[in-house]
mmCIF file of C-alpha atoms in Angstrom:
data_model
loop_
_atom_site.group_PDB
_atom_site.id
_atom_site.type_symbol
_atom_site.label_atom_id
_atom_site.label_comp_id
_atom_site.label_asym_id
_atom_site.label_seq_id
_atom_site.Cartn_x
_atom_site.Cartn_y
_atom_site.Cartn_z
ATOM 1 C CA UNK A 197 -6.737 -16.604 23.256
ATOM 2 C CA UNK A 198 -8.974 -13.802 22.864
ATOM 3 C CA UNK A 199 -7.158 -10.222 23.743
ATOM 4 C CA UNK A 200 -3.737 -11.552 23.490
ATOM 5 C CA UNK A 201 -1.121 -8.956 22.529
ATOM 6 C CA UNK A 202 -3.774 -6.540 21.479
ATOM 7 C CA UNK A 203 -1.925 -3.407 19.962
ATOM 8 C CA UNK A 204 -1.669 -0.155 22.242
ATOM 9 C CA UNK A 205 -4.431 2.133 20.458
ATOM 10 C CA UNK A 206 -3.262 5.156 22.734
ATOM 11 C CA UNK A 207 0.196 4.631 21.291
ATOM 12 C CA UNK A 208 -0.797 4.216 17.723
ATOM 13 C CA UNK A 209 -3.059 7.321 17.931
ATOM 14 C CA UNK A 210 0.004 9.254 18.991
ATOM 15 C CA UNK A 211 1.682 8.045 15.800
ATOM 16 C CA UNK A 212 -0.941 9.277 13.673
ATOM 17 C CA UNK A 213 -1.030 12.717 15.016
ATOM 18 C CA UNK A 214 2.991 12.889 14.683
ATOM 19 C CA UNK A 215 2.631 11.685 11.114
ATOM 20 C CA UNK A 216 -0.174 14.601 10.634
ATOM 21 C CA UNK A 217 2.548 17.212 12.034
ATOM 22 C CA UNK A 218 4.980 16.394 9.220
ATOM 23 C CA UNK A 219 2.019 16.736 6.389
ATOM 24 C CA UNK A 220 3.305 20.621 5.783
ATOM 25 C CA UNK A 221 6.627 19.477 5.050
ATOM 26 C CA UNK A 222 5.734 16.542 3.133
ATOM 27 C CA UNK A 223 3.413 18.747 0.931
ATOM 28 C CA UNK A 224 6.299 21.285 0.475
ATOM 29 C CA UNK A 225 8.640 18.371 -0.915
ATOM 30 C CA UNK A 226 6.188 16.844 -3.174
ATOM 31 C CA UNK A 227 7.110 18.921 -6.328
ATOM 32 C CA UNK A 228 10.937 18.206 -5.435
ATOM 33 C CA UNK A 229 10.253 14.774 -4.842
ATOM 34 C CA UNK A 230 8.707 14.149 -8.156
ATOM 35 C CA UNK A 231 11.403 16.016 -10.146
ATOM 36 C CA UNK A 232 14.293 13.804 -8.398
ATOM 37 C CA UNK A 233 12.259 10.689 -9.094
ATOM 38 C CA UNK A 234 12.307 9.760 -5.464
ATOM 39 C CA UNK A 235 10.980 10.771 -1.843
ATOM 40 C CA UNK A 236 13.714 12.411 0.123
ATOM 41 C CA UNK A 237 15.675 10.554 2.408
ATOM 42 C CA UNK A 238 14.767 13.164 5.089
ATOM 43 C CA UNK A 239 10.930 12.665 4.635
ATOM 44 C CA UNK A 240 11.636 8.709 5.171
ATOM 45 C CA UNK A 241 13.762 9.202 8.078
ATOM 46 C CA UNK A 242 11.160 11.750 9.755
ATOM 47 C CA UNK A 243 8.139 9.254 9.215
ATOM 48 C CA UNK A 244 10.337 6.444 10.752
ATOM 49 C CA UNK A 245 11.037 8.816 13.754
ATOM 50 C CA UNK A 246 7.552 9.306 14.166
ATOM 51 C CA UNK A 247 6.770 5.755 14.158
ATOM 52 C CA UNK A 248 4.927 5.117 11.227
ATOM 53 C CA UNK A 249 6.871 1.826 10.033
ATOM 54 C CA UNK A 250 6.364 0.523 13.512
ATOM 55 C CA UNK A 251 2.582 0.516 13.660
ATOM 56 C CA UNK A 252 2.368 -3.058 12.127
ATOM 57 C CA UNK A 253 5.875 -4.071 13.408
ATOM 58 C CA UNK A 254 5.849 -6.752 16.213
ATOM 59 C CA UNK A 255 6.215 -5.590 19.770
ATOM 60 C CA UNK A 256 9.080 -7.655 20.265
ATOM 61 C CA UNK A 257 11.023 -5.513 17.986
ATOM 62 C CA UNK A 258 9.938 -2.463 19.294
ATOM 63 C CA UNK A 259 6.718 -2.569 17.291
ATOM 64 C CA UNK A 260 2.992 -1.482 18.274
ATOM 65 C CA UNK A 261 1.441 -4.577 16.466
ATOM 66 C CA UNK A 262 -1.699 -2.005 16.167
ATOM 67 C CA UNK A 263 -4.984 -2.430 14.448
ATOM 68 C CA UNK A 264 -4.289 -1.670 10.825
ATOM 69 C CA UNK A 265 -6.910 1.257 11.090
ATOM 70 C CA UNK A 266 -4.490 3.487 12.661
ATOM 71 C CA UNK A 267 -1.867 2.456 9.991
ATOM 72 C CA UNK A 268 -4.300 3.205 7.057
ATOM 73 C CA UNK A 269 -5.277 6.658 8.639
ATOM 74 C CA UNK A 270 -1.820 7.537 8.838
ATOM 75 C CA UNK A 271 -1.326 6.825 5.167
ATOM 76 C CA UNK A 272 -4.277 8.336 3.669
ATOM 77 C CA UNK A 273 -2.962 11.568 5.461
ATOM 78 C CA UNK A 274 0.172 11.451 3.972
ATOM 79 C CA UNK A 275 -1.184 10.601 0.392
ATOM 80 C CA UNK A 276 -3.178 13.684 0.412
ATOM 81 C CA UNK A 277 -0.115 15.857 0.736
ATOM 82 C CA UNK A 278 2.071 13.533 -1.815
ATOM 83 C CA UNK A 279 0.708 10.613 -3.348
ATOM 84 C CA UNK A 280 4.422 9.101 -4.177
ATOM 85 C CA UNK A 281 5.352 9.390 -0.360
ATOM 86 C CA UNK A 282 2.116 7.815 0.654
ATOM 87 C CA UNK A 283 2.324 5.009 -1.678
ATOM 88 C CA UNK A 284 5.969 4.075 -0.668
ATOM 89 C CA UNK A 285 5.061 4.751 2.929
ATOM 90 C CA UNK A 286 1.888 2.172 2.610
ATOM 91 C CA UNK A 287 3.823 -0.716 0.868
ATOM 92 C CA UNK A 288 6.951 -0.438 2.947
ATOM 93 C CA UNK A 289 4.884 -0.167 6.001
ATOM 94 C CA UNK A 290 2.836 -3.201 5.255
ATOM 95 C CA UNK A 291 6.059 -5.309 4.755
ATOM 96 C CA UNK A 292 6.791 -5.082 8.453
ATOM 97 C CA UNK A 293 3.604 -6.820 8.980
ATOM 98 C CA UNK A 294 4.317 -9.540 6.317
ATOM 99 C CA UNK A 295 7.865 -9.975 7.522
ATOM 100 C CA UNK A 296 6.246 -10.946 10.816
ATOM 101 C CA UNK A 297 4.598 -13.960 9.362
ATOM 102 C CA UNK A 298 8.160 -15.571 8.530
ATOM 103 C CA UNK A 299 10.039 -17.603 10.444
ATOM 104 C CA UNK A 300 11.702 -15.992 13.569
ATOM 105 C CA UNK A 301 15.110 -16.647 12.132
ATOM 106 C CA UNK A 302 14.390 -14.540 8.739
ATOM 107 C CA UNK A 303 12.975 -11.909 11.413
ATOM 108 C CA UNK A 304 16.127 -11.902 13.238
ATOM 109 C CA UNK A 305 18.312 -11.630 10.328
ATOM 110 C CA UNK A 306 16.449 -8.426 9.050
ATOM 111 C CA UNK A 307 15.892 -6.557 12.558
ATOM 112 C CA UNK A 308 18.018 -8.213 14.973
ATOM 113 C CA UNK A 309 20.779 -5.756 14.774
ATOM 114 C CA UNK A 310 18.513 -2.611 13.555
ATOM 115 C CA UNK A 311 14.664 -2.889 14.035
ATOM 116 C CA UNK A 312 14.402 -0.093 11.665
ATOM 117 C CA UNK A 313 15.486 -2.049 8.695
ATOM 118 C CA UNK A 314 13.181 -1.705 5.716
ATOM 119 C CA UNK A 315 11.950 -4.037 3.056
ATOM 120 C CA UNK A 316 10.597 -3.387 -0.506
ATOM 121 C CA UNK A 317 8.855 -5.706 -2.851
ATOM 122 C CA UNK A 318 8.119 -7.071 -6.163
ATOM 123 C CA UNK A 319 5.606 -9.984 -6.090
ATOM 124 C CA UNK A 320 5.017 -10.950 -9.600
ATOM 125 C CA UNK A 321 6.839 -14.433 -10.316
ATOM 126 C CA UNK A 322 9.044 -12.945 -13.120
ATOM 127 C CA UNK A 323 12.195 -14.464 -12.059
ATOM 128 C CA UNK A 324 13.572 -18.047 -12.039
ATOM 129 C CA UNK A 325 13.592 -20.172 -8.990
ATOM 130 C CA UNK A 326 14.953 -23.620 -8.593
ATOM 131 C CA UNK A 327 14.437 -25.809 -5.403
ATOM 132 C CA UNK A 328 17.858 -27.054 -4.011
ATOM 133 C CA UNK A 329 18.719 -28.742 -0.859
ATOM 134 C CA UNK A 330 17.855 -26.380 1.980
ATOM 135 C CA UNK A 331 16.306 -23.620 0.063
ATOM 136 C CA UNK A 332 16.126 -22.401 -3.462
ATOM 137 C CA UNK A 333 18.385 -20.447 -6.085
ATOM 138 C CA UNK A 334 17.019 -17.577 -7.792
ATOM 139 C CA UNK A 335 18.020 -15.252 -10.509
ATOM 140 C CA UNK A 336 16.408 -12.685 -12.931
ATOM 141 C CA UNK A 337 14.323 -9.464 -12.974
ATOM 142 C CA UNK A 338 11.449 -8.106 -10.752
ATOM 143 C CA UNK A 339 9.787 -4.999 -11.698
ATOM 144 C CA UNK A 340 8.007 -2.183 -9.763
ATOM 145 C CA UNK A 341 9.615 -2.331 -6.581
ATOM 146 C CA UNK A 342 8.377 0.801 -4.808
ATOM 147 C CA UNK A 343 10.842 2.565 -2.493
ATOM 148 C CA UNK A 344 13.457 -0.005 -3.020
ATOM 149 C CA UNK A 345 15.848 2.809 -2.660
ATOM 150 C CA UNK A 346 14.749 3.004 0.793
ATOM 151 C CA UNK A 347 15.253 -0.789 1.682
ATOM 152 C CA UNK A 348 17.939 -3.090 2.625
ATOM 153 C CA UNK A 349 15.915 -6.213 1.784
ATOM 154 C CA UNK A 350 13.304 -7.046 -0.771
ATOM 155 C CA UNK A 351 10.461 -9.724 -0.991
ATOM 156 C CA UNK A 352 10.737 -11.189 -4.460
ATOM 157 C CA UNK A 353 7.707 -13.340 -5.827
ATOM 158 C CA UNK A 354 8.506 -16.778 -7.516
ATOM 159 C CA UNK A 355 7.141 -20.092 -8.044
ATOM 160 C CA UNK A 356 8.382 -23.586 -8.599
ATOM 161 C CA UNK A 357 6.616 -26.488 -10.413
ATOM 162 C CA UNK A 358 6.847 -30.372 -8.802
ATOM 163 C CA UNK A 359 7.011 -33.267 -11.177
ATOM 164 C CA UNK A 360 3.325 -34.172 -10.532
ATOM 165 C CA UNK A 361 2.363 -30.440 -11.817
ATOM 166 C CA UNK A 362 1.912 -28.932 -8.250
ATOM 167 C CA UNK A 363 2.669 -25.089 -8.107
ATOM 168 C CA UNK A 364 4.588 -23.737 -5.130
ATOM 169 C CA UNK A 365 4.153 -20.077 -5.247
ATOM 170 C CA UNK A 366 6.179 -18.280 -2.387
ATOM 171 C CA UNK A 367 7.436 -14.883 -1.321
ATOM 172 C CA UNK A 368 11.363 -14.951 -0.894
ATOM 173 C CA UNK A 369 13.294 -12.669 1.241
ATOM 174 C CA UNK A 370 16.506 -11.503 -0.170
ATOM 175 C CA UNK A 371 19.024 -9.120 0.952
ATOM 176 C CA UNK A 372 20.412 -5.910 -0.892
ATOM 177 C CA UNK A 373 23.736 -7.480 -1.117
ATOM 178 C CA UNK A 374 22.277 -10.142 -3.449
ATOM 179 C CA UNK A 375 20.636 -7.698 -6.003
ATOM 180 C CA UNK A 376 20.896 -4.469 -7.737
ATOM 181 C CA UNK A 377 18.618 -1.835 -8.488
ATOM 182 C CA UNK A 378 18.215 -0.902 -12.036
ATOM 183 C CA UNK A 379 16.872 2.730 -12.348
ATOM 184 C CA UNK A 380 14.238 2.642 -14.975
ATOM 185 C CA UNK A 381 11.030 4.002 -13.049
ATOM 186 C CA UNK A 382 9.597 6.720 -15.811
ATOM 187 C CA UNK A 383 5.941 7.101 -15.642
ATOM 188 C CA UNK A 384 3.176 9.922 -15.851
ATOM 189 C CA UNK A 385 2.351 9.536 -12.254
ATOM 190 C CA UNK A 386 3.551 8.530 -8.774
ATOM 191 C CA UNK A 387 7.153 9.312 -10.191
ATOM 192 C CA UNK A 388 8.803 9.835 -6.970
ATOM 193 C CA UNK A 389 7.925 6.229 -5.770
ATOM 194 C CA UNK A 390 11.207 5.229 -7.533
ATOM 195 C CA UNK A 391 9.455 1.685 -8.402
ATOM 196 C CA UNK A 392 12.691 0.364 -10.126
ATOM 197 C CA UNK A 393 13.926 -3.036 -11.061
ATOM 198 C CA UNK A 394 15.493 -5.555 -8.961
ATOM 199 C CA UNK A 395 17.832 -7.717 -10.906
ATOM 200 C CA UNK A 396 19.871 -10.694 -9.624
ATOM 201 C CA UNK A 397 22.385 -11.252 -12.432
ATOM 202 C CA UNK A 398 23.732 -14.450 -10.892
ATOM 203 C CA UNK A 399 21.765 -17.200 -9.047
ATOM 204 C CA UNK A 400 21.741 -16.591 -5.391
ATOM 205 C CA UNK A 401 20.774 -19.136 -2.609
ATOM 206 C CA UNK A 402 17.777 -18.224 -0.507
ATOM 207 C CA UNK A 403 17.573 -20.423 2.496
ATOM 208 C CA UNK A 404 14.008 -22.190 3.232
ATOM 209 C CA UNK A 405 13.470 -19.956 6.365
ATOM 210 C CA UNK A 406 13.683 -16.655 4.176
ATOM 211 C CA UNK A 407 10.436 -18.032 2.162
ATOM 212 C CA UNK A 408 6.750 -18.018 2.884
ATOM 213 C CA UNK A 409 4.219 -20.143 0.784
ATOM 214 C CA UNK A 410 1.165 -18.267 -0.267
ATOM 215 C CA UNK A 411 -0.764 -21.265 0.789
ATOM 216 C CA UNK A 412 0.192 -20.874 4.240
ATOM 217 C CA UNK A 413 -0.864 -17.131 3.948
ATOM 218 C CA UNK A 414 -4.072 -17.691 2.871
ATOM 219 C CA UNK A 415 -4.852 -20.454 5.382
ATOM 220 C CA UNK A 416 -3.706 -17.892 8.149
ATOM 221 C CA UNK A 417 -1.070 -20.653 9.284
ATOM 222 C CA UNK A 418 2.227 -19.031 9.167
ATOM 223 C CA UNK A 419 5.235 -19.525 11.205
ATOM 224 C CA UNK A 420 5.735 -16.116 12.403
ATOM 225 C CA UNK A 421 2.594 -16.442 14.374
ATOM 226 C CA UNK A 422 4.178 -18.808 16.740
ATOM 227 C CA UNK A 423 6.445 -15.860 17.980
ATOM 228 C CA UNK A 424 4.178 -12.853 17.340
ATOM 229 C CA UNK A 425 1.045 -13.785 19.011
ATOM 230 C CA UNK A 426 -0.661 -10.520 18.347
ATOM 231 C CA UNK A 427 -3.961 -10.317 16.589
ATOM 232 C CA UNK A 428 -2.832 -8.289 13.643
ATOM 233 C CA UNK A 429 -0.756 -11.284 12.341
ATOM 234 C CA UNK A 430 -3.818 -13.549 12.261
ATOM 235 C CA UNK A 431 -5.166 -11.206 9.247
ATOM 236 C CA UNK A 432 -5.292 -12.343 5.736
ATOM 237 C CA UNK A 433 -2.547 -11.054 3.202
ATOM 238 C CA UNK A 434 -5.386 -10.953 0.793
ATOM 239 C CA UNK A 435 -7.264 -8.448 2.651
ATOM 240 C CA UNK A 436 -4.517 -6.138 4.068
ATOM 241 C CA UNK A 437 -2.048 -5.913 1.034
ATOM 242 C CA UNK A 438 -4.811 -4.670 -1.655
ATOM 243 C CA UNK A 439 -6.078 -2.181 0.931
ATOM 244 C CA UNK A 440 -2.698 -1.044 1.231
ATOM 245 C CA UNK A 441 -2.646 -0.265 -2.405
ATOM 246 C CA UNK A 442 -6.139 1.495 -2.196
ATOM 247 C CA UNK A 443 -5.675 3.909 0.640
ATOM 248 C CA UNK A 444 -2.997 5.873 -1.079
ATOM 249 C CA UNK A 445 -5.146 6.758 -4.153
ATOM 250 C CA UNK A 446 -8.008 7.569 -1.453
ATOM 251 C CA UNK A 447 -5.538 9.857 0.044
ATOM 252 C CA UNK A 448 -4.531 11.390 -3.497
ATOM 253 C CA UNK A 449 -8.485 11.996 -4.149
ATOM 254 C CA UNK A 450 -8.736 13.798 -0.859
ATOM 255 C CA UNK A 451 -5.864 15.908 -1.666
ATOM 256 C CA UNK A 452 -7.313 16.846 -5.238
ATOM 257 C CA UNK A 453 -10.641 17.515 -3.503
ATOM 258 C CA UNK A 454 -9.066 20.217 -1.080
ATOM 259 C CA UNK A 455 -6.920 21.723 -3.914
ATOM 260 C CA UNK A 456 -9.859 22.008 -5.956
ATOM 261 C CA UNK A 457 -11.983 23.594 -3.112
ATOM 262 C CA UNK A 458 -8.904 26.000 -2.433
ATOM 263 C CA UNK A 459 -8.428 26.929 -6.252
ATOM 264 C CA UNK A 460 -12.237 27.548 -6.933
ATOM 265 C CA UNK A 461 -12.570 29.976 -4.114
ATOM 266 C CA UNK A 462 -10.443 32.373 -6.155
ATOM 267 C CA UNK A 463 -11.007 31.261 -9.772
ATOM 268 C CA UNK A 464 -12.712 33.126 -12.423
ATOM 269 C CA UNK A 465 -14.234 32.037 -15.596
ATOM 270 C CA UNK A 466 -13.559 34.666 -18.305
ATOM 271 C CA UNK A 467 -15.925 32.825 -21.008
ATOM 272 C CA UNK A 468 -18.680 33.354 -18.720
ATOM 273 C CA UNK A 469 -17.674 36.295 -16.717
ATOM 274 C CA UNK A 470 -18.510 34.436 -13.623
ATOM 275 C CA UNK A 471 -16.538 33.658 -10.389
ATOM 276 C CA UNK A 472 -16.445 29.861 -10.349
ATOM 277 C CA UNK A 473 -17.314 29.962 -6.547
ATOM 278 C CA UNK A 474 -20.903 31.113 -7.660
ATOM 279 C CA UNK A 475 -21.132 28.132 -10.242
ATOM 280 C CA UNK A 476 -23.842 25.858 -8.904
ATOM 281 C CA UNK A 477 -22.481 23.067 -11.084
ATOM 282 C CA UNK A 478 -18.907 23.330 -9.356
ATOM 283 C CA UNK A 479 -21.003 23.113 -6.164
ATOM 284 C CA UNK A 480 -22.458 19.681 -7.246
ATOM 285 C CA UNK A 481 -19.234 18.479 -8.375
ATOM 286 C CA UNK A 482 -17.396 19.201 -5.061
ATOM 287 C CA UNK A 483 -20.386 17.379 -3.186
ATOM 288 C CA UNK A 484 -20.327 14.164 -5.420
ATOM 289 C CA UNK A 485 -16.436 14.016 -5.108
ATOM 290 C CA UNK A 486 -16.534 14.383 -1.525
ATOM 291 C CA UNK A 487 -19.223 11.750 -0.927
ATOM 292 C CA UNK A 488 -17.246 9.316 -3.139
ATOM 293 C CA UNK A 489 -14.100 9.683 -1.124
ATOM 294 C CA UNK A 490 -15.923 9.652 2.158
ATOM 295 C CA UNK A 491 -18.024 6.360 1.176
ATOM 296 C CA UNK A 492 -14.820 4.558 0.034
ATOM 297 C CA UNK A 493 -12.959 5.399 3.197
ATOM 298 C CA UNK A 494 -15.835 4.593 5.517
ATOM 299 C CA UNK A 495 -16.261 1.168 3.831
ATOM 300 C CA UNK A 496 -12.567 0.312 4.114
ATOM 301 C CA UNK A 497 -12.374 1.394 7.790
ATOM 302 C CA UNK A 498 -15.157 -0.715 8.606
ATOM 303 C CA UNK A 499 -14.118 -3.724 7.021
ATOM 304 C CA UNK A 500 -10.419 -3.467 8.452
ATOM 305 C CA UNK A 501 -11.931 -2.871 11.965
ATOM 306 C CA UNK A 502 -14.174 -5.923 11.656
ATOM 307 C CA UNK A 503 -11.376 -7.936 10.459
ATOM 308 C CA UNK A 504 -9.303 -7.068 13.202
ATOM 309 C CA UNK A 505 -11.971 -7.432 15.709
ATOM 310 C CA UNK A 506 -12.501 -11.260 14.692
ATOM 311 C CA UNK A 507 -8.917 -11.604 15.129
ATOM 312 C CA UNK A 508 -8.696 -9.830 18.690
ATOM 313 C CA UNK A 509 -11.604 -12.412 19.674
ATOM 314 C CA UNK A 510 -9.901 -15.291 18.322
ATOM 315 C CA UNK A 511 -12.381 -16.142 15.816
ATOM 316 C CA UNK A 512 -12.300 -17.631 12.276
ATOM 317 C CA UNK A 513 -12.641 -14.939 9.652
ATOM 318 C CA UNK A 514 -16.095 -15.399 7.764
ATOM 319 C CA UNK A 515 -15.477 -15.818 3.910
ATOM 320 C CA UNK A 516 -18.131 -13.306 3.207
ATOM 321 C CA UNK A 517 -16.255 -10.711 5.172
ATOM 322 C CA UNK A 518 -13.196 -11.552 3.594
ATOM 323 C CA UNK A 519 -14.839 -11.185 -0.075
ATOM 324 C CA UNK A 520 -16.441 -7.982 1.020
ATOM 325 C CA UNK A 521 -13.088 -6.459 1.914
ATOM 326 C CA UNK A 522 -11.738 -7.015 -1.600
ATOM 327 C CA UNK A 523 -14.775 -5.866 -3.115
ATOM 328 C CA UNK A 524 -15.047 -2.654 -1.301
ATOM 329 C CA UNK A 525 -11.146 -2.130 -1.445
ATOM 330 C CA UNK A 526 -11.148 -2.433 -5.500
ATOM 331 C CA UNK A 527 -14.409 -0.133 -5.708
ATOM 332 C CA UNK A 528 -12.721 2.426 -3.616
ATOM 333 C CA UNK A 529 -9.826 2.798 -5.890
ATOM 334 C CA UNK A 530 -12.340 3.300 -8.477
ATOM 335 C CA UNK A 531 -14.195 5.785 -6.525
ATOM 336 C CA UNK A 532 -10.905 7.766 -5.972
ATOM 337 C CA UNK A 533 -10.241 7.862 -9.623
ATOM 338 C CA UNK A 534 -13.871 8.838 -10.442
ATOM 339 C CA UNK A 535 -13.697 11.940 -7.703
ATOM 340 C CA UNK A 536 -10.548 13.196 -8.858
ATOM 341 C CA UNK A 537 -11.755 12.957 -12.733
ATOM 342 C CA UNK A 538 -14.856 14.810 -11.738
ATOM 343 C CA UNK A 539 -12.962 17.701 -10.275
ATOM 344 C CA UNK A 540 -10.202 17.626 -13.100
ATOM 345 C CA UNK A 541 -13.076 17.979 -15.789
ATOM 346 C CA UNK A 542 -14.112 21.121 -14.186
ATOM 347 C CA UNK A 543 -10.720 22.734 -12.833
ATOM 348 C CA UNK A 544 -9.928 24.830 -16.285
ATOM 349 C CA UNK A 545 -7.061 24.622 -18.647
ATOM 350 C CA UNK A 546 -4.637 26.105 -16.138
ATOM 351 C CA UNK A 547 -5.010 22.861 -14.030
ATOM 352 C CA UNK A 548 -3.068 20.926 -16.854
ATOM 353 C CA UNK A 549 0.013 22.854 -16.316
ATOM 354 C CA UNK A 550 2.841 21.301 -14.734
ATOM 355 C CA UNK A 551 3.380 23.801 -12.133
ATOM 356 C CA UNK A 552 -0.262 23.181 -10.809
ATOM 357 C CA UNK A 553 -0.567 20.784 -8.095
ATOM 358 C CA UNK A 554 -4.192 19.229 -9.378
ATOM 359 C CA UNK A 555 -2.453 17.745 -12.304
ATOM 360 C CA UNK A 556 -0.295 15.544 -10.070
ATOM 361 C CA UNK A 557 -3.037 14.329 -8.243
ATOM 362 C CA UNK A 558 -4.808 13.481 -11.353
ATOM 363 C CA UNK A 559 -1.592 11.671 -12.726
ATOM 364 C CA UNK A 560 -0.904 9.968 -9.483
ATOM 365 C CA UNK A 561 -4.433 8.502 -8.986
ATOM 366 C CA UNK A 562 -4.487 7.117 -12.578
ATOM 367 C CA UNK A 563 -0.952 5.507 -12.078
ATOM 368 C CA UNK A 564 -1.960 4.041 -8.660
ATOM 369 C CA UNK A 565 -5.216 2.391 -10.540
ATOM 370 C CA UNK A 566 -3.128 0.466 -12.774
ATOM 371 C CA UNK A 567 -1.745 -1.805 -9.863
ATOM 372 C CA UNK A 568 -2.817 -5.338 -10.280
ATOM 373 C CA UNK A 569 -4.488 -5.334 -6.807
ATOM 374 C CA UNK A 570 -6.790 -2.641 -8.331
ATOM 375 C CA UNK A 571 -8.239 -4.500 -11.171
ATOM 376 C CA UNK A 572 -11.969 -4.692 -10.483
ATOM 377 C CA UNK A 573 -13.098 -7.262 -12.419
ATOM 378 C CA UNK A 574 -11.341 -10.217 -10.840
ATOM 379 C CA UNK A 575 -12.172 -9.070 -7.296
ATOM 380 C CA UNK A 576 -15.886 -8.356 -8.174
ATOM 381 C CA UNK A 577 -16.215 -11.674 -9.783
ATOM 382 C CA UNK A 578 -15.116 -13.521 -6.542
ATOM 383 C CA UNK A 579 -17.710 -11.528 -4.637
ATOM 384 C CA UNK A 580 -20.427 -12.401 -7.259
ATOM 385 C CA UNK A 581 -19.282 -16.285 -7.100
ATOM 386 C CA UNK A 582 -19.169 -16.027 -3.158
ATOM 387 C CA UNK A 583 -22.652 -14.660 -2.869
ATOM 388 C CA UNK A 584 -24.221 -17.435 -5.296
ATOM 389 C CA UNK A 585 -22.555 -20.027 -3.259
ATOM 390 C CA UNK A 586 -20.040 -20.936 -5.655
ATOM 391 C CA UNK A 587 -16.213 -21.535 -5.258
ATOM 392 C CA UNK A 588 -14.641 -18.220 -4.688
ATOM 393 C CA UNK A 589 -10.888 -19.241 -3.529
ATOM 394 C CA UNK A 590 -8.014 -16.870 -4.368
ATOM 395 C CA UNK A 591 -4.739 -16.180 -3.062
ATOM 396 C CA UNK A 592 -5.869 -12.362 -2.852
ATOM 397 C CA UNK A 593 -8.792 -13.004 -0.408
#
């Protein structure tokens, strides 16, 4: 029914404001977080207290089930202060939305005793999964589980193949008591995300109700929708999750832009005997970089708002819109990288020093670009095929 369970925009806007109030402290802790290789527990606690992780959580567990536009606005603000904090906030925050699609029993097991319980993820099906009576047995290794040290459960990707060759790809929900974290995240950028490996040494049993088939998420036919009627849970995984991976780089690019502007006001280029603030070429770079970030954010905001509006009205989501969401999402990441590169090229040698904030933004945005959801060719090919009337089905649409 149209309008059922629409999230409280006023309450969600207050959460965004509360998150904005935390930005100075998040920015102050960014270097500390990178050196430690993890976002401080205090930062995660403060974000939780501000209500960030409740934005996409069902109302029956104390959440706001809000329009994702509010969530992404908060994430961009966080990432502009610290890319790693923005990244883990984004992925952990969207997991509350995904958990709401699981059978009610799984939701109760995670949130029943503590609605603030968090979930990390590693979706690539790199482990071993075997179908058994009442569920599945899993073991193996899953990499790049961002923010896993701040979570008590994990979403792990896996697939089984039936005798007739049919592939059943699912997300499996596993408690931390069934896996260990292998601390091996050592990268150039996003160093504080703590995106370590999840390892299940001996096979563990995962009951059927703690799994969700990708086929059901693509079809927008998930068991959790029966108990969570809010419109946000009728949105496609292929629209929300990739956007979750693009908004942090956009925030990083915004932070890089502001840093460049601030530094340029005081910078002197010895070779030309000129204050950079008077350099017209620097002015052009500032304008171009700002436009790239603004354009990407405006497209993403528009697309997510349109998806949500369709869900509120109880309408079927047009295939053209779902394809456009992925097109603009992946190009949005490209624009974030291009904007940051444009500024870095003109920032001078000092910007490459480890003590300079700009180089951290530059490393973070390039590391974020490496996520599979930001691979442009696959998403753009799908859009092109759809525009030509060809088959454009995909699990990430």
